[in-house]
Amino acid sequence: MNDTGTILYVEWSGEQVPTIGLDVTTHFHAFIVRQGRADLLLNGEKIRLKTGTGLLVGPGQLMRRVGWTDETRLVEIKVDPYDLFAPALAEQYVTPYMNTSHLTRKQLTPTNRPEKAVLDTIDKVARTVKSDTPFSCLDAALQSTVLWRYWIQQKCEEPPRMTGKDRMTAMLAHIHAHVTHRLTLEQIATAGGLSRAECCRYFTKWCETTPLSYVCDVRMEAAARRLKETSDSVAVIADQFGYSSVSHFVQTFKKVHKVTPLAYRKGKKAN
């Protein structure tokens, strides 16, 4: 991993398993596969990248790295576009293009000449950041500006419409990725691109429960695993899951598991 302060560069290999789960992108991402194959889950849709191909991903997307081969070498560049421009330029060339519905991703193939040039630029950024020369940070920033310019020039094409399964998958993934957070109905609905009322209807149809009840069940299952797998006290685990009151945590745990946290721990240790 290399970090210039402006640009983060990471190269994943097949022997590495990224610990990053579902990520809501806050930066501009550029990927290139030097070797092998890599699979990404983007807004509930699986994207497969092969040797020589690449991908640009805009801010505000739900992304997860889900698969690769033993020989995979996946390069990832991550940059905050605001770091590339002076404030006046950023207001014109960055702000209008952040979190916009028509700019979600752009796949790149070397057989397309303009896209090949973009792939070459991604490769230049990676090599420049790794070089660690006196001007590597400046050169990498200039090359990243070229990538961002290409990105915002893309035609405003409608993204593929998410199916019901895609929306439900995105919401469930968001919940499981934020298991220690006390998620709101609004946050869950946003993950699926739905209103709060539609979100509730989805959970009734797909899970026969409410969104917040599902969140509670998932959180208490995770809390039960902490009780079983660690020696942390009930108070510590309650704090880890965002409970300011231990008694509230105990009541919630008992409602889901029918026993108190301590009784659950003793029962699990006895088995």
PDB file of C-alpha atoms in Angstrom:
ATOM      1  CA  MET A   1       0.000   0.000   0.000  1.00  0.00           C
ATOM      2  CA  ASN A   2       1.276   3.487  -0.901  1.00  0.00           C
ATOM      3  CA  ASP A   3      -0.246   6.744   0.285  1.00  0.00           C
ATOM      4  CA  THR A   4       0.868  10.156  -1.004  1.00  0.00           C
ATOM      5  CA  GLY A   5      -1.599  11.992   1.220  1.00  0.00           C
ATOM      6  CA  THR A   6      -3.708  12.729  -1.856  1.00  0.00           C
ATOM      7  CA  ILE A   7      -3.803   9.337  -3.579  1.00  0.00           C
ATOM      8  CA  LEU A   8      -4.060   5.899  -2.025  1.00  0.00           C
ATOM      9  CA  TYR A   9      -2.571   3.049  -4.050  1.00  0.00           C
ATOM     10  CA  VAL A  10      -3.149  -0.606  -3.210  1.00  0.00           C
ATOM     11  CA  GLU A  11      -2.224  -3.740  -5.157  1.00  0.00           C
ATOM     12  CA  TRP A  12      -4.125  -6.880  -4.145  1.00  0.00           C
ATOM     13  CA  SER A  13      -2.646 -10.265  -5.002  1.00  0.00           C
ATOM     14  CA  GLY A  14      -4.275 -13.685  -5.054  1.00  0.00           C
ATOM     15  CA  GLU A  15      -2.591 -14.592  -1.784  1.00  0.00           C
ATOM     16  CA  GLN A  16      -4.204 -11.658   0.002  1.00  0.00           C
ATOM     17  CA  VAL A  17      -7.780 -11.581   1.223  1.00  0.00           C
ATOM     18  CA  PRO A  18      -8.971  -7.997   1.688  1.00  0.00           C
ATOM     19  CA  THR A  19     -10.630  -7.475   5.056  1.00  0.00           C
ATOM     20  CA  ILE A  20     -12.772  -4.671   3.690  1.00  0.00           C
ATOM     21  CA  GLY A  21     -16.452  -5.576   3.570  1.00  0.00           C
ATOM     22  CA  LEU A  22     -19.207  -3.589   1.911  1.00  0.00           C
ATOM     23  CA  ASP A  23     -17.969  -0.068   1.331  1.00  0.00           C
ATOM     24  CA  VAL A  24     -19.942   3.065   0.504  1.00  0.00           C
ATOM     25  CA  THR A  25     -17.428   4.846  -1.698  1.00  0.00           C
ATOM     26  CA  THR A  26     -16.602   8.382  -0.615  1.00  0.00           C
ATOM     27  CA  HIS A  27     -13.758   8.719  -3.140  1.00  0.00           C
ATOM     28  CA  PHE A  28     -13.173   8.220  -6.842  1.00  0.00           C
ATOM     29  CA  HIS A  29     -11.831   4.693  -7.510  1.00  0.00           C
ATOM     30  CA  ALA A  30      -9.864   3.395 -10.480  1.00  0.00           C
ATOM     31  CA  PHE A  31      -9.070  -0.308 -10.912  1.00  0.00           C
ATOM     32  CA  ILE A  32      -6.894  -2.210 -13.362  1.00  0.00           C
ATOM     33  CA  VAL A  33      -6.271  -5.970 -13.448  1.00  0.00           C
ATOM     34  CA  ARG A  34      -2.656  -6.686 -14.299  1.00  0.00           C
ATOM     35  CA  GLN A  35      -3.180 -10.439 -14.170  1.00  0.00           C
ATOM     36  CA  GLY A  36      -5.925 -12.961 -13.483  1.00  0.00           C
ATOM     37  CA  ARG A  37      -9.534 -12.135 -12.672  1.00  0.00           C
ATOM     38  CA  ALA A  38     -11.298 -10.023 -10.062  1.00  0.00           C
ATOM     39  CA  ASP A  39     -14.983  -9.809  -9.168  1.00  0.00           C
ATOM     40  CA  LEU A  40     -16.552  -6.745  -7.582  1.00  0.00           C
ATOM     41  CA  LEU A  41     -20.086  -6.334  -6.274  1.00  0.00           C
ATOM     42  CA  LEU A  42     -21.248  -2.851  -7.214  1.00  0.00           C
ATOM     43  CA  ASN A  43     -24.698  -1.666  -6.160  1.00  0.00           C
ATOM     44  CA  GLY A  44     -25.808  -5.288  -5.964  1.00  0.00           C
ATOM     45  CA  GLU A  45     -24.488  -6.154  -9.456  1.00  0.00           C
ATOM     46  CA  LYS A  46     -21.482  -8.432  -9.993  1.00  0.00           C
ATOM     47  CA  ILE A  47     -18.758  -6.961 -12.192  1.00  0.00           C
ATOM     48  CA  ARG A  48     -16.052  -9.296 -13.552  1.00  0.00           C
ATOM     49  CA  LEU A  49     -12.713  -7.805 -14.558  1.00  0.00           C
ATOM     50  CA  LYS A  50     -10.120  -9.792 -16.500  1.00  0.00           C
ATOM     51  CA  THR A  51      -6.454  -9.253 -17.328  1.00  0.00           C
ATOM     52  CA  GLY A  52      -5.877  -5.853 -18.931  1.00  0.00           C
ATOM     53  CA  THR A  53      -9.351  -4.470 -18.184  1.00  0.00           C
ATOM     54  CA  GLY A  54     -10.288  -1.813 -15.672  1.00  0.00           C
ATOM     55  CA  LEU A  55     -13.089   0.015 -13.921  1.00  0.00           C
ATOM     56  CA  LEU A  56     -13.843   3.544 -12.754  1.00  0.00           C
ATOM     57  CA  VAL A  57     -16.247   3.921  -9.816  1.00  0.00           C
ATOM     58  CA  GLY A  58     -17.737   7.215  -8.666  1.00  0.00           C
ATOM     59  CA  PRO A  59     -18.418   8.370  -5.113  1.00  0.00           C
ATOM     60  CA  GLY A  60     -21.557   7.211  -3.322  1.00  0.00           C
ATOM     61  CA  GLN A  61     -21.647   3.616  -4.613  1.00  0.00           C
ATOM     62  CA  LEU A  62     -22.022   0.357  -2.654  1.00  0.00           C
ATOM     63  CA  MET A  63     -18.949  -1.705  -3.457  1.00  0.00           C
ATOM     64  CA  ARG A  64     -17.346  -4.924  -2.255  1.00  0.00           C
ATOM     65  CA  ARG A  65     -14.468  -7.081  -3.517  1.00  0.00           C
ATOM     66  CA  VAL A  66     -15.887 -10.599  -3.699  1.00  0.00           C
ATOM     67  CA  GLY A  67     -13.603 -12.875  -5.734  1.00  0.00           C
ATOM     68  CA  TRP A  68     -10.257 -13.401  -7.398  1.00  0.00           C
ATOM     69  CA  THR A  69      -7.964 -16.166  -8.619  1.00  0.00           C
ATOM     70  CA  ASP A  70      -4.651 -17.261  -7.117  1.00  0.00           C
ATOM     71  CA  GLU A  71      -2.711 -15.376  -9.773  1.00  0.00           C
ATOM     72  CA  THR A  72      -4.787 -12.179  -9.531  1.00  0.00           C
ATOM     73  CA  ARG A  73      -2.998  -8.844  -9.323  1.00  0.00           C
ATOM     74  CA  LEU A  74      -5.556  -6.073  -8.896  1.00  0.00           C
ATOM     75  CA  VAL A  75      -4.439  -2.440  -8.719  1.00  0.00           C
ATOM     76  CA  GLU A  76      -6.711   0.059  -6.976  1.00  0.00           C
ATOM     77  CA  ILE A  77      -6.275   3.834  -6.989  1.00  0.00           C
ATOM     78  CA  LYS A  78      -8.408   5.894  -4.624  1.00  0.00           C
ATOM     79  CA  VAL A  79      -8.494   9.690  -4.648  1.00  0.00           C
ATOM     80  CA  ASP A  80     -10.674  12.477  -3.267  1.00  0.00           C
ATOM     81  CA  PRO A  81     -11.313  14.711  -6.316  1.00  0.00           C
ATOM     82  CA  TYR A  82     -11.449  17.774  -4.049  1.00  0.00           C
ATOM     83  CA  ASP A  83      -7.751  17.237  -3.323  1.00  0.00           C
ATOM     84  CA  LEU A  84      -6.926  17.681  -7.001  1.00  0.00           C
ATOM     85  CA  PHE A  85      -8.301  21.192  -7.531  1.00  0.00           C
ATOM     86  CA  ALA A  86      -8.244  24.645  -6.019  1.00  0.00           C
ATOM     87  CA  PRO A  87     -11.592  25.536  -4.340  1.00  0.00           C
ATOM     88  CA  ALA A  88     -12.856  27.643  -7.253  1.00  0.00           C
ATOM     89  CA  LEU A  89     -12.123  24.877  -9.761  1.00  0.00           C
ATOM     90  CA  ALA A  90     -13.506  22.196  -7.447  1.00  0.00           C
ATOM     91  CA  GLU A  91     -16.811  24.075  -7.261  1.00  0.00           C
ATOM     92  CA  GLN A  92     -17.053  23.893 -11.055  1.00  0.00           C
ATOM     93  CA  TYR A  93     -15.500  20.519 -11.853  1.00  0.00           C
ATOM     94  CA  VAL A  94     -16.091  18.377  -8.758  1.00  0.00           C
ATOM     95  CA  THR A  95     -19.160  19.337  -6.741  1.00  0.00           C
ATOM     96  CA  PRO A  96     -21.691  18.963  -9.610  1.00  0.00           C
ATOM     97  CA  TYR A  97     -20.422  15.426 -10.305  1.00  0.00           C
ATOM     98  CA  MET A  98     -20.367  13.986  -6.796  1.00  0.00           C
ATOM     99  CA  ASN A  99     -22.975  11.306  -5.993  1.00  0.00           C
ATOM    100  CA  THR A 100     -24.856  11.813  -9.266  1.00  0.00           C
ATOM    101  CA  SER A 101     -27.197   9.059 -10.405  1.00  0.00           C
ATOM    102  CA  HIS A 102     -25.901   8.970 -13.996  1.00  0.00           C
ATOM    103  CA  LEU A 103     -22.240   8.540 -13.031  1.00  0.00           C
ATOM    104  CA  THR A 104     -21.866   5.241 -11.222  1.00  0.00           C
ATOM    105  CA  ARG A 105     -19.241   3.215 -13.086  1.00  0.00           C
ATOM    106  CA  LYS A 106     -17.338   2.883 -16.340  1.00  0.00           C
ATOM    107  CA  GLN A 107     -15.786  -0.407 -17.425  1.00  0.00           C
ATOM    108  CA  LEU A 108     -12.614  -0.126 -19.509  1.00  0.00           C
ATOM    109  CA  THR A 109     -11.293  -2.526 -22.137  1.00  0.00           C
ATOM    110  CA  PRO A 110      -7.933  -2.320 -23.967  1.00  0.00           C
ATOM    111  CA  THR A 111      -9.579  -3.003 -27.349  1.00  0.00           C
ATOM    112  CA  ASN A 112     -11.304   0.402 -27.213  1.00  0.00           C
ATOM    113  CA  ARG A 113      -8.706   3.066 -28.058  1.00  0.00           C
ATOM    114  CA  PRO A 114      -9.958   5.884 -25.760  1.00  0.00           C
ATOM    115  CA  GLU A 115     -10.443   3.392 -22.925  1.00  0.00           C
ATOM    116  CA  LYS A 116      -6.967   1.966 -23.541  1.00  0.00           C
ATOM    117  CA  ALA A 117      -5.572   5.462 -22.973  1.00  0.00           C
ATOM    118  CA  VAL A 118      -7.436   5.649 -19.655  1.00  0.00           C
ATOM    119  CA  LEU A 119      -6.088   2.232 -18.632  1.00  0.00           C
ATOM    120  CA  ASP A 120      -2.580   3.445 -19.443  1.00  0.00           C
ATOM    121  CA  THR A 121      -3.158   6.508 -17.264  1.00  0.00           C
ATOM    122  CA  ILE A 122      -4.308   4.356 -14.329  1.00  0.00           C
ATOM    123  CA  ASP A 123      -1.134   2.309 -14.767  1.00  0.00           C
ATOM    124  CA  LYS A 124       0.952   5.505 -14.821  1.00  0.00           C
ATOM    125  CA  VAL A 125      -0.617   6.701 -11.575  1.00  0.00           C
ATOM    126  CA  ALA A 126       0.186   3.382  -9.895  1.00  0.00           C
ATOM    127  CA  ARG A 127       3.782   3.324 -11.128  1.00  0.00           C
ATOM    128  CA  THR A 128       4.316   6.988 -10.227  1.00  0.00           C
ATOM    129  CA  VAL A 129       3.030   6.559  -6.662  1.00  0.00           C
ATOM    130  CA  LYS A 130       5.298   3.512  -6.213  1.00  0.00           C
ATOM    131  CA  SER A 131       8.362   5.328  -7.563  1.00  0.00           C
ATOM    132  CA  ASP A 132       8.661   7.581  -4.500  1.00  0.00           C
ATOM    133  CA  THR A 133      10.620  10.272  -6.387  1.00  0.00           C
ATOM    134  CA  PRO A 134      10.691  13.979  -5.369  1.00  0.00           C
ATOM    135  CA  PHE A 135       7.868  14.801  -7.799  1.00  0.00           C
ATOM    136  CA  SER A 136       5.903  11.518  -7.621  1.00  0.00           C
ATOM    137  CA  CYS A 137       3.045  13.045  -5.613  1.00  0.00           C
ATOM    138  CA  LEU A 138       2.680  15.959  -8.037  1.00  0.00           C
ATOM    139  CA  ASP A 139       2.902  13.737 -11.121  1.00  0.00           C
ATOM    140  CA  ALA A 140       0.372  11.249  -9.720  1.00  0.00           C
ATOM    141  CA  ALA A 141      -2.033  14.086  -8.889  1.00  0.00           C
ATOM    142  CA  LEU A 142      -1.764  15.484 -12.432  1.00  0.00           C
ATOM    143  CA  GLN A 143      -2.427  12.053 -13.932  1.00  0.00           C
ATOM    144  CA  SER A 144      -5.374  11.532 -11.558  1.00  0.00           C
ATOM    145  CA  THR A 145      -6.804  14.843 -12.740  1.00  0.00           C
ATOM    146  CA  VAL A 146      -6.787  13.406 -16.279  1.00  0.00           C
ATOM    147  CA  LEU A 147      -8.753  10.397 -15.014  1.00  0.00           C
ATOM    148  CA  TRP A 148     -11.303  12.638 -13.306  1.00  0.00           C
ATOM    149  CA  ARG A 149     -11.654  14.765 -16.455  1.00  0.00           C
ATOM    150  CA  TYR A 150     -12.415  11.632 -18.489  1.00  0.00           C
ATOM    151  CA  TRP A 151     -14.909  10.534 -15.834  1.00  0.00           C
ATOM    152  CA  ILE A 152     -16.995  13.726 -15.821  1.00  0.00           C
ATOM    153  CA  GLN A 153     -17.040  13.819 -19.622  1.00  0.00           C
ATOM    154  CA  GLN A 154     -19.005  10.564 -19.811  1.00  0.00           C
ATOM    155  CA  LYS A 155     -22.466  10.754 -21.326  1.00  0.00           C
ATOM    156  CA  CYS A 156     -25.341  10.922 -18.906  1.00  0.00           C
ATOM    157  CA  GLU A 157     -26.602   7.408 -19.428  1.00  0.00           C
ATOM    158  CA  GLU A 158     -29.312   5.942 -17.196  1.00  0.00           C
ATOM    159  CA  PRO A 159     -27.829   3.263 -14.904  1.00  0.00           C
ATOM    160  CA  PRO A 160     -29.320  -0.240 -15.094  1.00  0.00           C
ATOM    161  CA  ARG A 161     -32.565  -0.372 -13.131  1.00  0.00           C
ATOM    162  CA  MET A 162     -32.148  -2.302  -9.887  1.00  0.00           C
ATOM    163  CA  THR A 163     -34.401  -5.312  -9.498  1.00  0.00           C
ATOM    164  CA  GLY A 164     -36.248  -6.080  -6.291  1.00  0.00           C
ATOM    165  CA  LYS A 165     -33.655  -8.725  -5.502  1.00  0.00           C
ATOM    166  CA  ASP A 166     -30.838  -6.214  -6.060  1.00  0.00           C
ATOM    167  CA  ARG A 167     -32.460  -3.720  -3.686  1.00  0.00           C
ATOM    168  CA  MET A 168     -33.065  -6.326  -1.007  1.00  0.00           C
ATOM    169  CA  THR A 169     -29.515  -7.644  -1.370  1.00  0.00           C
ATOM    170  CA  ALA A 170     -28.100  -4.137  -1.031  1.00  0.00           C
ATOM    171  CA  MET A 171     -30.113  -3.452   2.128  1.00  0.00           C
ATOM    172  CA  LEU A 172     -29.183  -6.756   3.747  1.00  0.00           C
ATOM    173  CA  ALA A 173     -25.525  -6.268   2.854  1.00  0.00           C
ATOM    174  CA  HIS A 174     -25.584  -2.782   4.378  1.00  0.00           C
ATOM    175  CA  ILE A 175     -27.093  -4.109   7.604  1.00  0.00           C
ATOM    176  CA  HIS A 176     -24.579  -6.940   7.940  1.00  0.00           C
ATOM    177  CA  ALA A 177     -21.662  -4.613   7.148  1.00  0.00           C
ATOM    178  CA  HIS A 178     -22.739  -2.212   9.918  1.00  0.00           C
ATOM    179  CA  VAL A 179     -23.727  -4.759  12.547  1.00  0.00           C
ATOM    180  CA  THR A 180     -22.388  -2.700  15.475  1.00  0.00           C
ATOM    181  CA  HIS A 181     -24.225   0.424  14.313  1.00  0.00           C
ATOM    182  CA  ARG A 182     -27.717   1.406  15.424  1.00  0.00           C
ATOM    183  CA  LEU A 183     -29.029   1.878  11.901  1.00  0.00           C
ATOM    184  CA  THR A 184     -32.092   3.985  11.195  1.00  0.00           C
ATOM    185  CA  LEU A 185     -34.909   3.100   8.825  1.00  0.00           C
ATOM    186  CA  GLU A 186     -33.780   5.976   6.613  1.00  0.00           C
ATOM    187  CA  GLN A 187     -30.245   4.546   6.291  1.00  0.00           C
ATOM    188  CA  ILE A 188     -31.536   1.077   5.418  1.00  0.00           C
ATOM    189  CA  ALA A 189     -33.960   2.452   2.832  1.00  0.00           C
ATOM    190  CA  THR A 190     -31.241   4.594   1.249  1.00  0.00           C
ATOM    191  CA  ALA A 191     -29.020   1.523   0.789  1.00  0.00           C
ATOM    192  CA  GLY A 192     -31.763   0.010  -1.376  1.00  0.00           C
ATOM    193  CA  GLY A 193     -32.693   3.236  -3.127  1.00  0.00           C
ATOM    194  CA  LEU A 194     -36.171   3.139  -1.584  1.00  0.00           C
ATOM    195  CA  SER A 195     -38.460   5.279   0.504  1.00  0.00           C
ATOM    196  CA  ARG A 196     -39.005   4.261   4.121  1.00  0.00           C
ATOM    197  CA  ALA A 197     -42.497   2.940   3.341  1.00  0.00           C
ATOM    198  CA  GLU A 198     -41.202   0.879   0.384  1.00  0.00           C
ATOM    199  CA  CYS A 199     -38.359  -0.436   2.550  1.00  0.00           C
ATOM    200  CA  CYS A 200     -40.883  -1.705   5.106  1.00  0.00           C
ATOM    201  CA  ARG A 201     -42.924  -3.398   2.375  1.00  0.00           C
ATOM    202  CA  TYR A 202     -39.798  -5.122   1.044  1.00  0.00           C
ATOM    203  CA  PHE A 203     -38.898  -6.580   4.439  1.00  0.00           C
ATOM    204  CA  THR A 204     -42.478  -7.708   5.021  1.00  0.00           C
ATOM    205  CA  LYS A 205     -42.468  -9.508   1.668  1.00  0.00           C
ATOM    206  CA  TRP A 206     -38.940 -10.966   1.720  1.00  0.00           C
ATOM    207  CA  CYS A 207     -38.321 -11.549   5.432  1.00  0.00           C
ATOM    208  CA  GLU A 208     -41.774 -11.419   7.046  1.00  0.00           C
ATOM    209  CA  THR A 209     -40.493  -8.866   9.541  1.00  0.00           C
ATOM    210  CA  THR A 210     -39.794  -5.154   9.820  1.00  0.00           C
ATOM    211  CA  PRO A 211     -36.432  -3.603   8.867  1.00  0.00           C
ATOM    212  CA  LEU A 212     -35.610  -2.564  12.429  1.00  0.00           C
ATOM    213  CA  SER A 213     -36.632  -5.944  13.852  1.00  0.00           C
ATOM    214  CA  TYR A 214     -34.306  -7.602  11.361  1.00  0.00           C
ATOM    215  CA  VAL A 215     -31.510  -5.231  12.372  1.00  0.00           C
ATOM    216  CA  CYS A 216     -32.101  -6.093  16.034  1.00  0.00           C
ATOM    217  CA  ASP A 217     -31.951  -9.834  15.325  1.00  0.00           C
ATOM    218  CA  VAL A 218     -28.724  -9.500  13.323  1.00  0.00           C
ATOM    219  CA  ARG A 219     -27.106  -7.345  16.010  1.00  0.00           C
ATOM    220  CA  MET A 220     -28.036  -9.744  18.797  1.00  0.00           C
ATOM    221  CA  GLU A 221     -26.744 -12.715  16.787  1.00  0.00           C
ATOM    222  CA  ALA A 222     -23.446 -10.870  16.425  1.00  0.00           C
ATOM    223  CA  ALA A 223     -23.479 -10.049  20.143  1.00  0.00           C
ATOM    224  CA  ALA A 224     -24.043 -13.730  20.909  1.00  0.00           C
ATOM    225  CA  ARG A 225     -20.960 -14.621  18.862  1.00  0.00           C
ATOM    226  CA  ARG A 226     -18.923 -12.106  20.876  1.00  0.00           C
ATOM    227  CA  LEU A 227     -20.129 -13.717  24.094  1.00  0.00           C
ATOM    228  CA  LYS A 228     -19.185 -17.157  22.806  1.00  0.00           C
ATOM    229  CA  GLU A 229     -15.855 -16.295  21.186  1.00  0.00           C
ATOM    230  CA  THR A 230     -14.416 -13.648  23.554  1.00  0.00           C
ATOM    231  CA  SER A 231     -14.039 -13.077  27.273  1.00  0.00           C
ATOM    232  CA  ASP A 232     -15.275  -9.481  27.031  1.00  0.00           C
ATOM    233  CA  SER A 233     -17.689  -8.468  29.764  1.00  0.00           C
ATOM    234  CA  VAL A 234     -21.356  -7.838  29.032  1.00  0.00           C
ATOM    235  CA  ALA A 235     -20.754  -4.128  29.660  1.00  0.00           C
ATOM    236  CA  VAL A 236     -17.927  -4.029  27.100  1.00  0.00           C
ATOM    237  CA  ILE A 237     -19.988  -5.851  24.463  1.00  0.00           C
ATOM    238  CA  ALA A 238     -22.962  -3.573  25.142  1.00  0.00           C
ATOM    239  CA  ASP A 239     -20.710  -0.581  24.531  1.00  0.00           C
ATOM    240  CA  GLN A 240     -19.315  -2.137  21.349  1.00  0.00           C
ATOM    241  CA  PHE A 241     -22.860  -2.332  19.977  1.00  0.00           C
ATOM    242  CA  GLY A 242     -23.669   1.251  20.898  1.00  0.00           C
ATOM    243  CA  TYR A 243     -25.727   0.689  24.042  1.00  0.00           C
ATOM    244  CA  SER A 244     -25.229   3.330  26.729  1.00  0.00           C
ATOM    245  CA  SER A 245     -27.294   1.241  29.145  1.00  0.00           C
ATOM    246  CA  VAL A 246     -26.243  -2.320  29.979  1.00  0.00           C
ATOM    247  CA  SER A 247     -29.747  -3.112  31.211  1.00  0.00           C
ATOM    248  CA  HIS A 248     -31.207  -2.063  27.837  1.00  0.00           C
ATOM    249  CA  PHE A 249     -28.729  -4.339  26.075  1.00  0.00           C
ATOM    250  CA  VAL A 250     -29.606  -7.240  28.397  1.00  0.00           C
ATOM    251  CA  GLN A 251     -33.344  -6.716  27.813  1.00  0.00           C
ATOM    252  CA  THR A 252     -32.870  -6.618  24.038  1.00  0.00           C
ATOM    253  CA  PHE A 253     -30.634  -9.699  24.062  1.00  0.00           C
ATOM    254  CA  LYS A 254     -33.134 -11.626  26.213  1.00  0.00           C
ATOM    255  CA  LYS A 255     -35.990 -10.671  23.899  1.00  0.00           C
ATOM    256  CA  VAL A 256     -34.161 -12.278  20.955  1.00  0.00           C
ATOM    257  CA  HIS A 257     -32.431 -15.257  22.612  1.00  0.00           C
ATOM    258  CA  LYS A 258     -34.875 -15.900  25.501  1.00  0.00           C
ATOM    259  CA  VAL A 259     -31.976 -15.898  28.002  1.00  0.00           C
ATOM    260  CA  THR A 260     -29.715 -13.226  29.491  1.00  0.00           C
ATOM    261  CA  PRO A 261     -26.229 -12.681  28.023  1.00  0.00           C
ATOM    262  CA  LEU A 262     -24.558 -14.334  31.034  1.00  0.00           C
ATOM    263  CA  ALA A 263     -26.882 -17.344  30.879  1.00  0.00           C
ATOM    264  CA  TYR A 264     -26.198 -17.623  27.147  1.00  0.00           C
ATOM    265  CA  ARG A 265     -22.442 -17.567  27.758  1.00  0.00           C
ATOM    266  CA  LYS A 266     -22.644 -20.216  30.485  1.00  0.00           C
ATOM    267  CA  GLY A 267     -24.837 -22.413  28.335  1.00  0.00           C
ATOM    268  CA  LYS A 268     -22.470 -22.139  25.370  1.00  0.00           C
ATOM    269  CA  LYS A 269     -19.439 -22.912  27.511  1.00  0.00           C
ATOM    270  CA  ALA A 270     -21.202 -25.949  28.943  1.00  0.00           C
ATOM    271  CA  ASN A 271     -21.834 -27.390  25.456  1.00  0.00           C
TER     272      ASN A 271
END
